[in-house]
PDB file of C-alpha atoms and ligand atoms in Angstrom:
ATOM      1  CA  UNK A 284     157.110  38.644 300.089  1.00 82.00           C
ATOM      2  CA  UNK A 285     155.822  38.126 304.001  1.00 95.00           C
ATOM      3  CA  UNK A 286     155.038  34.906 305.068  1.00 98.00           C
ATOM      4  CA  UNK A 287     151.085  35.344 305.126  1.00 97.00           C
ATOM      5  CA  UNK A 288     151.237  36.198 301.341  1.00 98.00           C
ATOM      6  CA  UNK A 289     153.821  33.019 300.746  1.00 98.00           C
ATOM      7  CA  UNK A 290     151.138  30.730 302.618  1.00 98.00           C
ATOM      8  CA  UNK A 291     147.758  32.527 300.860  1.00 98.00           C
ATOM      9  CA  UNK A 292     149.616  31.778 297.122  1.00 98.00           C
ATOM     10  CA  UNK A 293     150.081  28.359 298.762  1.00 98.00           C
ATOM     11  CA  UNK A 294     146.301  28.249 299.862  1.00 98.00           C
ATOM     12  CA  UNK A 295     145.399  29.654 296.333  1.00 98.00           C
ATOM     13  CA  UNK A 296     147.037  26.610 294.707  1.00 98.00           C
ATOM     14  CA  UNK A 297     145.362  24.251 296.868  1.00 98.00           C
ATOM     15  CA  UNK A 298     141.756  25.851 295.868  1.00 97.00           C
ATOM     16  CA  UNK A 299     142.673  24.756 292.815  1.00 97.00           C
ATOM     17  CA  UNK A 300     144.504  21.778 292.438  1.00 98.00           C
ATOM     18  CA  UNK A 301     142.500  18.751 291.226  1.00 97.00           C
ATOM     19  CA  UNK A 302     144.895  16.020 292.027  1.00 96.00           C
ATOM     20  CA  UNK A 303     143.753  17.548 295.969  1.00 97.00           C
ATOM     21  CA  UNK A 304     140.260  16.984 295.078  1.00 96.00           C
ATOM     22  CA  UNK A 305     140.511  14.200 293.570  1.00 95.00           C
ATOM     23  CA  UNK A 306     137.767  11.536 295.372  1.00 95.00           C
ATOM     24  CA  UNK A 307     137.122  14.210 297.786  1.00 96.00           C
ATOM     25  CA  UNK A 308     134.593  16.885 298.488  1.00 96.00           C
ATOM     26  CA  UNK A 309     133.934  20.463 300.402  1.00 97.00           C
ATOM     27  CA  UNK A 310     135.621  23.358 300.534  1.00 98.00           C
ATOM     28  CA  UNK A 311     139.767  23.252 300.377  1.00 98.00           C
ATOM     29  CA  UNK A 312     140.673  23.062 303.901  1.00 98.00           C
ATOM     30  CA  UNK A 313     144.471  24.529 303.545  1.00 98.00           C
ATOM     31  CA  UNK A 314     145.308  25.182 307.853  1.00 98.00           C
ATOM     32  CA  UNK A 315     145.448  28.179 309.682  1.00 98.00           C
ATOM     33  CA  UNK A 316     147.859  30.327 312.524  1.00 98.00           C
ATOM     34  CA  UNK A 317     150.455  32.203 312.931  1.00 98.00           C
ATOM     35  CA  UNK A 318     152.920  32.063 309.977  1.00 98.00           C
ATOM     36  CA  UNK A 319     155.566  33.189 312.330  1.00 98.00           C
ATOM     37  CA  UNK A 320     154.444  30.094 314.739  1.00 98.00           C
ATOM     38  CA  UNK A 321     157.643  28.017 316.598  1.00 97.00           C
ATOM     39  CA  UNK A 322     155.379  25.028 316.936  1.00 98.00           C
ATOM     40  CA  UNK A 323     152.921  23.735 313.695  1.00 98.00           C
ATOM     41  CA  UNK A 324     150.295  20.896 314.539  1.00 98.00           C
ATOM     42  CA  UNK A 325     149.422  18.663 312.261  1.00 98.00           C
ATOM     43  CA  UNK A 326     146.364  16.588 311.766  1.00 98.00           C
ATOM     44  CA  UNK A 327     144.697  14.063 309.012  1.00 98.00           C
ATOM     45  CA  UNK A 328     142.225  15.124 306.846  1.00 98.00           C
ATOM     46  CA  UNK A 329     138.941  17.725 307.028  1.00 97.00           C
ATOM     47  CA  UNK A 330     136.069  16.157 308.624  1.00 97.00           C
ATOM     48  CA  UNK A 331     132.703  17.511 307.557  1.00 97.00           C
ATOM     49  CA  UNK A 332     133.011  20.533 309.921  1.00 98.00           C
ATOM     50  CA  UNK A 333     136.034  21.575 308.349  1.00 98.00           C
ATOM     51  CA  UNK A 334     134.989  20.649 304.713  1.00 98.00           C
ATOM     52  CA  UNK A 335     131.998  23.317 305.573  1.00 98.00           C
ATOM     53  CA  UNK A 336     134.068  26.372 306.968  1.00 98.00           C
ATOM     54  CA  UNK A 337     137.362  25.827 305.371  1.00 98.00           C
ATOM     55  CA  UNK A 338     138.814  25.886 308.995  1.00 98.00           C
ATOM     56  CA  UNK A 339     140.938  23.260 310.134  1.00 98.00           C
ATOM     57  CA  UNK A 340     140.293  21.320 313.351  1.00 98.00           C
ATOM     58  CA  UNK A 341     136.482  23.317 314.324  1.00 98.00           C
ATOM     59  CA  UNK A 342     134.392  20.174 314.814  1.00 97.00           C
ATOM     60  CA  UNK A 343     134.769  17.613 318.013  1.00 97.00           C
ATOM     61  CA  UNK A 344     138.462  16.568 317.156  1.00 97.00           C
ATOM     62  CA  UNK A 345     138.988  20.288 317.244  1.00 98.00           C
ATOM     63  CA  UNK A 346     138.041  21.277 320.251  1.00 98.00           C
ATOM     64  CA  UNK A 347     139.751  18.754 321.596  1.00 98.00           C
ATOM     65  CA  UNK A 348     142.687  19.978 320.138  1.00 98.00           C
ATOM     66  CA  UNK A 349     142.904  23.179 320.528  1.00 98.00           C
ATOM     67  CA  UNK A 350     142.001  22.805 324.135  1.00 98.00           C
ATOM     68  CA  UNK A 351     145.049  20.888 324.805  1.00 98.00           C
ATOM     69  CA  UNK A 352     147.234  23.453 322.686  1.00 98.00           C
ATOM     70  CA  UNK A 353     145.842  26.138 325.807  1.00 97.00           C
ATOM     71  CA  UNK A 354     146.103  23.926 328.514  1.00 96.00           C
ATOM     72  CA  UNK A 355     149.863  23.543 327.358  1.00 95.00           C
ATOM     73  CA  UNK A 356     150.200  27.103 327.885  1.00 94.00           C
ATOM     74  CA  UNK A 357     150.412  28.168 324.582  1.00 96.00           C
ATOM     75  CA  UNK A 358     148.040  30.119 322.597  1.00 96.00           C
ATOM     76  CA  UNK A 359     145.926  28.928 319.853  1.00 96.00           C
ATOM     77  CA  UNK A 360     146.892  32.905 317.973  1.00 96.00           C
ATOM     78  CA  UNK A 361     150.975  31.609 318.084  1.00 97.00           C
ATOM     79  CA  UNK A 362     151.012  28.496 316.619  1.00 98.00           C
ATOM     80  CA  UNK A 363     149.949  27.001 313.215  1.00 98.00           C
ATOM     81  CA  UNK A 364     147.310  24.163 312.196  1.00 98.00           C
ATOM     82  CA  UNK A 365     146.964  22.254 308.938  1.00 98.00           C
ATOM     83  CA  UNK A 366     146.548  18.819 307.970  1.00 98.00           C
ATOM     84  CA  UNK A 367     148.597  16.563 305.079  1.00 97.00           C
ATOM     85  CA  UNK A 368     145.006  16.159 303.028  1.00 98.00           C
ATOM     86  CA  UNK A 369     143.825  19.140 302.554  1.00 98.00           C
ATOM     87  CA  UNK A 370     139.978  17.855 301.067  1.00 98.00           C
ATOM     88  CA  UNK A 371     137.553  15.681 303.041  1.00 98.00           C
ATOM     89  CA  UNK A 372     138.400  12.355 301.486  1.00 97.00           C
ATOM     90  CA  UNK A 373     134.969  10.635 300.291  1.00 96.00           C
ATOM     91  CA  UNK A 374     135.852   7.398 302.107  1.00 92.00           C
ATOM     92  CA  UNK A 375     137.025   9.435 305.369  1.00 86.00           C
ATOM     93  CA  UNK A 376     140.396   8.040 305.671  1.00 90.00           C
ATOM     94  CA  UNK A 377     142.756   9.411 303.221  1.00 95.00           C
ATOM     95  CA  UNK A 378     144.507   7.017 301.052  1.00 95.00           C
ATOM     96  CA  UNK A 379     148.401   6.330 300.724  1.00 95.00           C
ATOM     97  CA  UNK A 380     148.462   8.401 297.615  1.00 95.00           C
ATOM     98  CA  UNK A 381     146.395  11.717 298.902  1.00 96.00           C
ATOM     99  CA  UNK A 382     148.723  11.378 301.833  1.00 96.00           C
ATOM    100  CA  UNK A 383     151.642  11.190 299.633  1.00 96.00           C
ATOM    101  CA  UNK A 384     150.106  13.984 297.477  1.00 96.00           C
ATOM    102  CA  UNK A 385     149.332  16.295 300.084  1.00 96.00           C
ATOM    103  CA  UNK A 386     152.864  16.256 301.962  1.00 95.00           C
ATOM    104  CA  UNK A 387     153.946  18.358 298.547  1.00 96.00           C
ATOM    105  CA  UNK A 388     151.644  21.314 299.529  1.00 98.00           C
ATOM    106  CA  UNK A 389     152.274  20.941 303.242  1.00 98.00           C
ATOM    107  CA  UNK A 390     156.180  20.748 302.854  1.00 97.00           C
ATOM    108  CA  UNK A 391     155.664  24.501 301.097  1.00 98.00           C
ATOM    109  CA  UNK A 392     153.846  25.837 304.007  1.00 98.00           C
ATOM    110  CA  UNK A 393     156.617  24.242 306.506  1.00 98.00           C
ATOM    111  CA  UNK A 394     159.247  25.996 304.824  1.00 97.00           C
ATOM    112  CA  UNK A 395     157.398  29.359 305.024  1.00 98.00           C
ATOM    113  CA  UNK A 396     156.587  28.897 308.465  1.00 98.00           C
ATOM    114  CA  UNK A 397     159.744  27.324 309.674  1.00 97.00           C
ATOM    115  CA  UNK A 398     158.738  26.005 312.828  1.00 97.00           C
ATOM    116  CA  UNK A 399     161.150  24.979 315.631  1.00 95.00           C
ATOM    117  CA  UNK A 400     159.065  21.883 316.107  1.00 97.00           C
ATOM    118  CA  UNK A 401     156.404  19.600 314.912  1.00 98.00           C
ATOM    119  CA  UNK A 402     153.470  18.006 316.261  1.00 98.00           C
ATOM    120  CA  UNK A 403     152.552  15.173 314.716  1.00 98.00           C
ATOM    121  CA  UNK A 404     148.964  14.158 315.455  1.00 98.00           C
ATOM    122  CA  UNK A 405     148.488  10.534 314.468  1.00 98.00           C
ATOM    123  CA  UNK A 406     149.446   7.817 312.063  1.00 97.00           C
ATOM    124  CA  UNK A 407     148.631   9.899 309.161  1.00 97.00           C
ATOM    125  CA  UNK A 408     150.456  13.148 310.567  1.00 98.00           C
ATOM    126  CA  UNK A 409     153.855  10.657 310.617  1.00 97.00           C
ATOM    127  CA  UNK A 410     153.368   8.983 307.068  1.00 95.00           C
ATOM    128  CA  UNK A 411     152.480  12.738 305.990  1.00 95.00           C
ATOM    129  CA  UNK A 412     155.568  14.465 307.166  1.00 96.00           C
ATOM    130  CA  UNK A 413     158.111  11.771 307.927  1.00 95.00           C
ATOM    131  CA  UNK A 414     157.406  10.058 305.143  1.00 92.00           C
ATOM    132  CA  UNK A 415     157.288   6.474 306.916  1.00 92.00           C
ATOM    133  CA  UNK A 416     154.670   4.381 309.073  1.00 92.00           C
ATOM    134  CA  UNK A 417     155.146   4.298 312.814  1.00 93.00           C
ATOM    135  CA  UNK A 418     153.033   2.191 315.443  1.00 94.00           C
ATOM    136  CA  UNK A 419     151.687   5.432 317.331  1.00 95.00           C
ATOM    137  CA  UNK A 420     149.736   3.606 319.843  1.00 92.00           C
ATOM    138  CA  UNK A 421     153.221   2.259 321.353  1.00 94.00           C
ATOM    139  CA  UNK A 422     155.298   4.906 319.980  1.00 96.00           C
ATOM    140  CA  UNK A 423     153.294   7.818 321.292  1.00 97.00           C
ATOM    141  CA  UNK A 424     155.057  10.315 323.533  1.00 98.00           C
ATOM    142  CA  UNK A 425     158.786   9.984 321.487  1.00 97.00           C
ATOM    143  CA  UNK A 426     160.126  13.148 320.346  1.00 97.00           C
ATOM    144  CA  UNK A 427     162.476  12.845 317.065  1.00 96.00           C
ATOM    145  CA  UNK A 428     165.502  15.173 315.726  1.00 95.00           C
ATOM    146  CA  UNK A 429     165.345  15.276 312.157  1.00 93.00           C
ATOM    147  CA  UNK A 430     167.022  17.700 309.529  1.00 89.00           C
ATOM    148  CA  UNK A 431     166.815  20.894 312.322  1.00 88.00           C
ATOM    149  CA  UNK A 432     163.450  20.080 313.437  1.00 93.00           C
ATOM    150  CA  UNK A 433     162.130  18.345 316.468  1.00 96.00           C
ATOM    151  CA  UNK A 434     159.020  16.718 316.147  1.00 98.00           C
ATOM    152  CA  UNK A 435     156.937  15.072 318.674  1.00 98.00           C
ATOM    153  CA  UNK A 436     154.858  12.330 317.512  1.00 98.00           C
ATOM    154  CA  UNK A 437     151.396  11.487 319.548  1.00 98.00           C
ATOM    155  CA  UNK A 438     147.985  10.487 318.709  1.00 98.00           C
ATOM    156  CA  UNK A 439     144.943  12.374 316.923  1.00 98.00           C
ATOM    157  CA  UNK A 440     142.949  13.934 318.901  1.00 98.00           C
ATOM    158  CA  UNK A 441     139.734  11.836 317.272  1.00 97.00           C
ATOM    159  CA  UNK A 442     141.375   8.796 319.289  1.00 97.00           C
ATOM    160  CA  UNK A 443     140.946  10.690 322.780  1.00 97.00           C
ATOM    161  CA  UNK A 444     137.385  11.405 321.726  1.00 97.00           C
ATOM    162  CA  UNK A 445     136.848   7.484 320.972  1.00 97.00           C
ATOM    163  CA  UNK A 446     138.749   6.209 323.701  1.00 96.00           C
ATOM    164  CA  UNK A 447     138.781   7.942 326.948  1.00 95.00           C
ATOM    165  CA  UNK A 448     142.097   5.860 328.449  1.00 96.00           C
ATOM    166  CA  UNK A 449     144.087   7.315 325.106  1.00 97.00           C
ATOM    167  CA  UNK A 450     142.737  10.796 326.031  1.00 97.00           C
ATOM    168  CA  UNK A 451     144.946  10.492 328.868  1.00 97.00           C
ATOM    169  CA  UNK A 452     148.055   9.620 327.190  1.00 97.00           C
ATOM    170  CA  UNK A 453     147.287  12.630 324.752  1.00 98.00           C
ATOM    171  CA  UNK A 454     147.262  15.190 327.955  1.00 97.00           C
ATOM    172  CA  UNK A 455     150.408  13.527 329.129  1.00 97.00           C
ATOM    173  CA  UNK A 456     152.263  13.860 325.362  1.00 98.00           C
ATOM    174  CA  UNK A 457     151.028  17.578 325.451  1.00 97.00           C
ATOM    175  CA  UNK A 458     152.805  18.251 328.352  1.00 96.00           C
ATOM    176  CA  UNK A 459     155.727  17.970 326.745  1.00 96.00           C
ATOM    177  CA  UNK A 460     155.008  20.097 324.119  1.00 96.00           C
ATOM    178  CA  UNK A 461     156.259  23.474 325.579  1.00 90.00           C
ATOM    179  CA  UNK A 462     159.414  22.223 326.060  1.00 92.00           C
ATOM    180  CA  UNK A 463     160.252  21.619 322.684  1.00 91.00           C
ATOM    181  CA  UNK A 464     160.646  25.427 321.732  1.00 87.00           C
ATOM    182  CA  UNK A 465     162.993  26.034 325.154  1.00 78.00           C
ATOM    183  CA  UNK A 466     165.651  24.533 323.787  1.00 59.00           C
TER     184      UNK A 466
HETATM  185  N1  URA B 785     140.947  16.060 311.817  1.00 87.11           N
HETATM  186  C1  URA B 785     142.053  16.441 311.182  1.00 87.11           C
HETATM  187  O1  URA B 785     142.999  15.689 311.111  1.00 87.11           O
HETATM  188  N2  URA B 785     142.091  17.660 310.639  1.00 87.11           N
HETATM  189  C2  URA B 785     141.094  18.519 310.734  1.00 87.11           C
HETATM  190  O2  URA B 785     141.198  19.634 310.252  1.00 87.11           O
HETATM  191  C3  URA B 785     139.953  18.087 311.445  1.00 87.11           C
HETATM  192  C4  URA B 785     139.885  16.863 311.961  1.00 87.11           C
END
């Protein structure tokens, strides 16, 4: 089977799973990109804008976002973009167990897509794919070798929107970003 049919039967069973919408609401929210993409970028959680369209990463965060993916010199058609809770939580930050709950769907589209690296947008983005809690305010910026992959950890792109000075320190982390495919 290609890849876009592995992640759509992935998508399909995220329409449908209950434990996903569990204290949630919206439409499923499952990420979107190239399945072929080198680098994956990983969020939180839908915000309303999402939870609407079904898109990840279309409201304010978004732009944001995918702004810094071009201005990296990459286009937003290569890579891929999904979050580890796939439903707008109710109480808008996930919880430890949709986190926990979600990294099962995402880890299926990771090993469709395959990427070379990893961006991992935020607190949640870590917990969500590495499985443990790290300090991203201070830790920001680091890029990790783990089973094959390289991931780079900085912060969500909602933090940049909040606080201009941490805005800055995302443009900085991004420019790193091409170079993690190079090698
Ligand atoms: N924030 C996220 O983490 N993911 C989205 O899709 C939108 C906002």
């Amino acid at each position: 089977m290609k890849k876009q049919q592995l992640l759509d039967t992935i998508a399909s069973e995220i329409e449908k799973c209950d434990l996903c919408k569990k204290g949630k609401s919206g439409k499923a929210v499952p990420g979107e990109g190239n399945p072929d993409a080198d680098i994956v970028f990983i969020g939180e959680a839908p915000g309303r804008t999402e939870a609407k369209t079904g898109r990840p990463f279309v409201g304010r965060s978004g732009q944001l976002l995918r702004s810094l993916i071009r201005e990296a010199g990459l286009k937003e058609e290569d890579v891929y973009i999904t979050s580890p809770v796939k439903y707008l939580p109710d109480r808008g930050t996930p919880a430890a167990s949709d986190i926990a709950h979600g990294k099962l769907h995402l880890e299926k589209q990771l090993a469709v897509i395959d990427p070379k690296a990893i961006v991992l947008l935020g607190s949640v983005a870590v917990q969500g794919v590495l499985g443990y809690k790290i300090p991203v305010k201070t830790e920001h910026g680091k890029i990790i070798e783990k089973d094959g992959r390289t991931y780079l950890v900085t912060l969500h792109p909602a933090a940049g929107l909040r606080f201009p000075p941490l805005k800055e320190l995302l443009i900085e982390d991004f420019k790193k970003v091409k170079t993690l495919v190079k090698k």
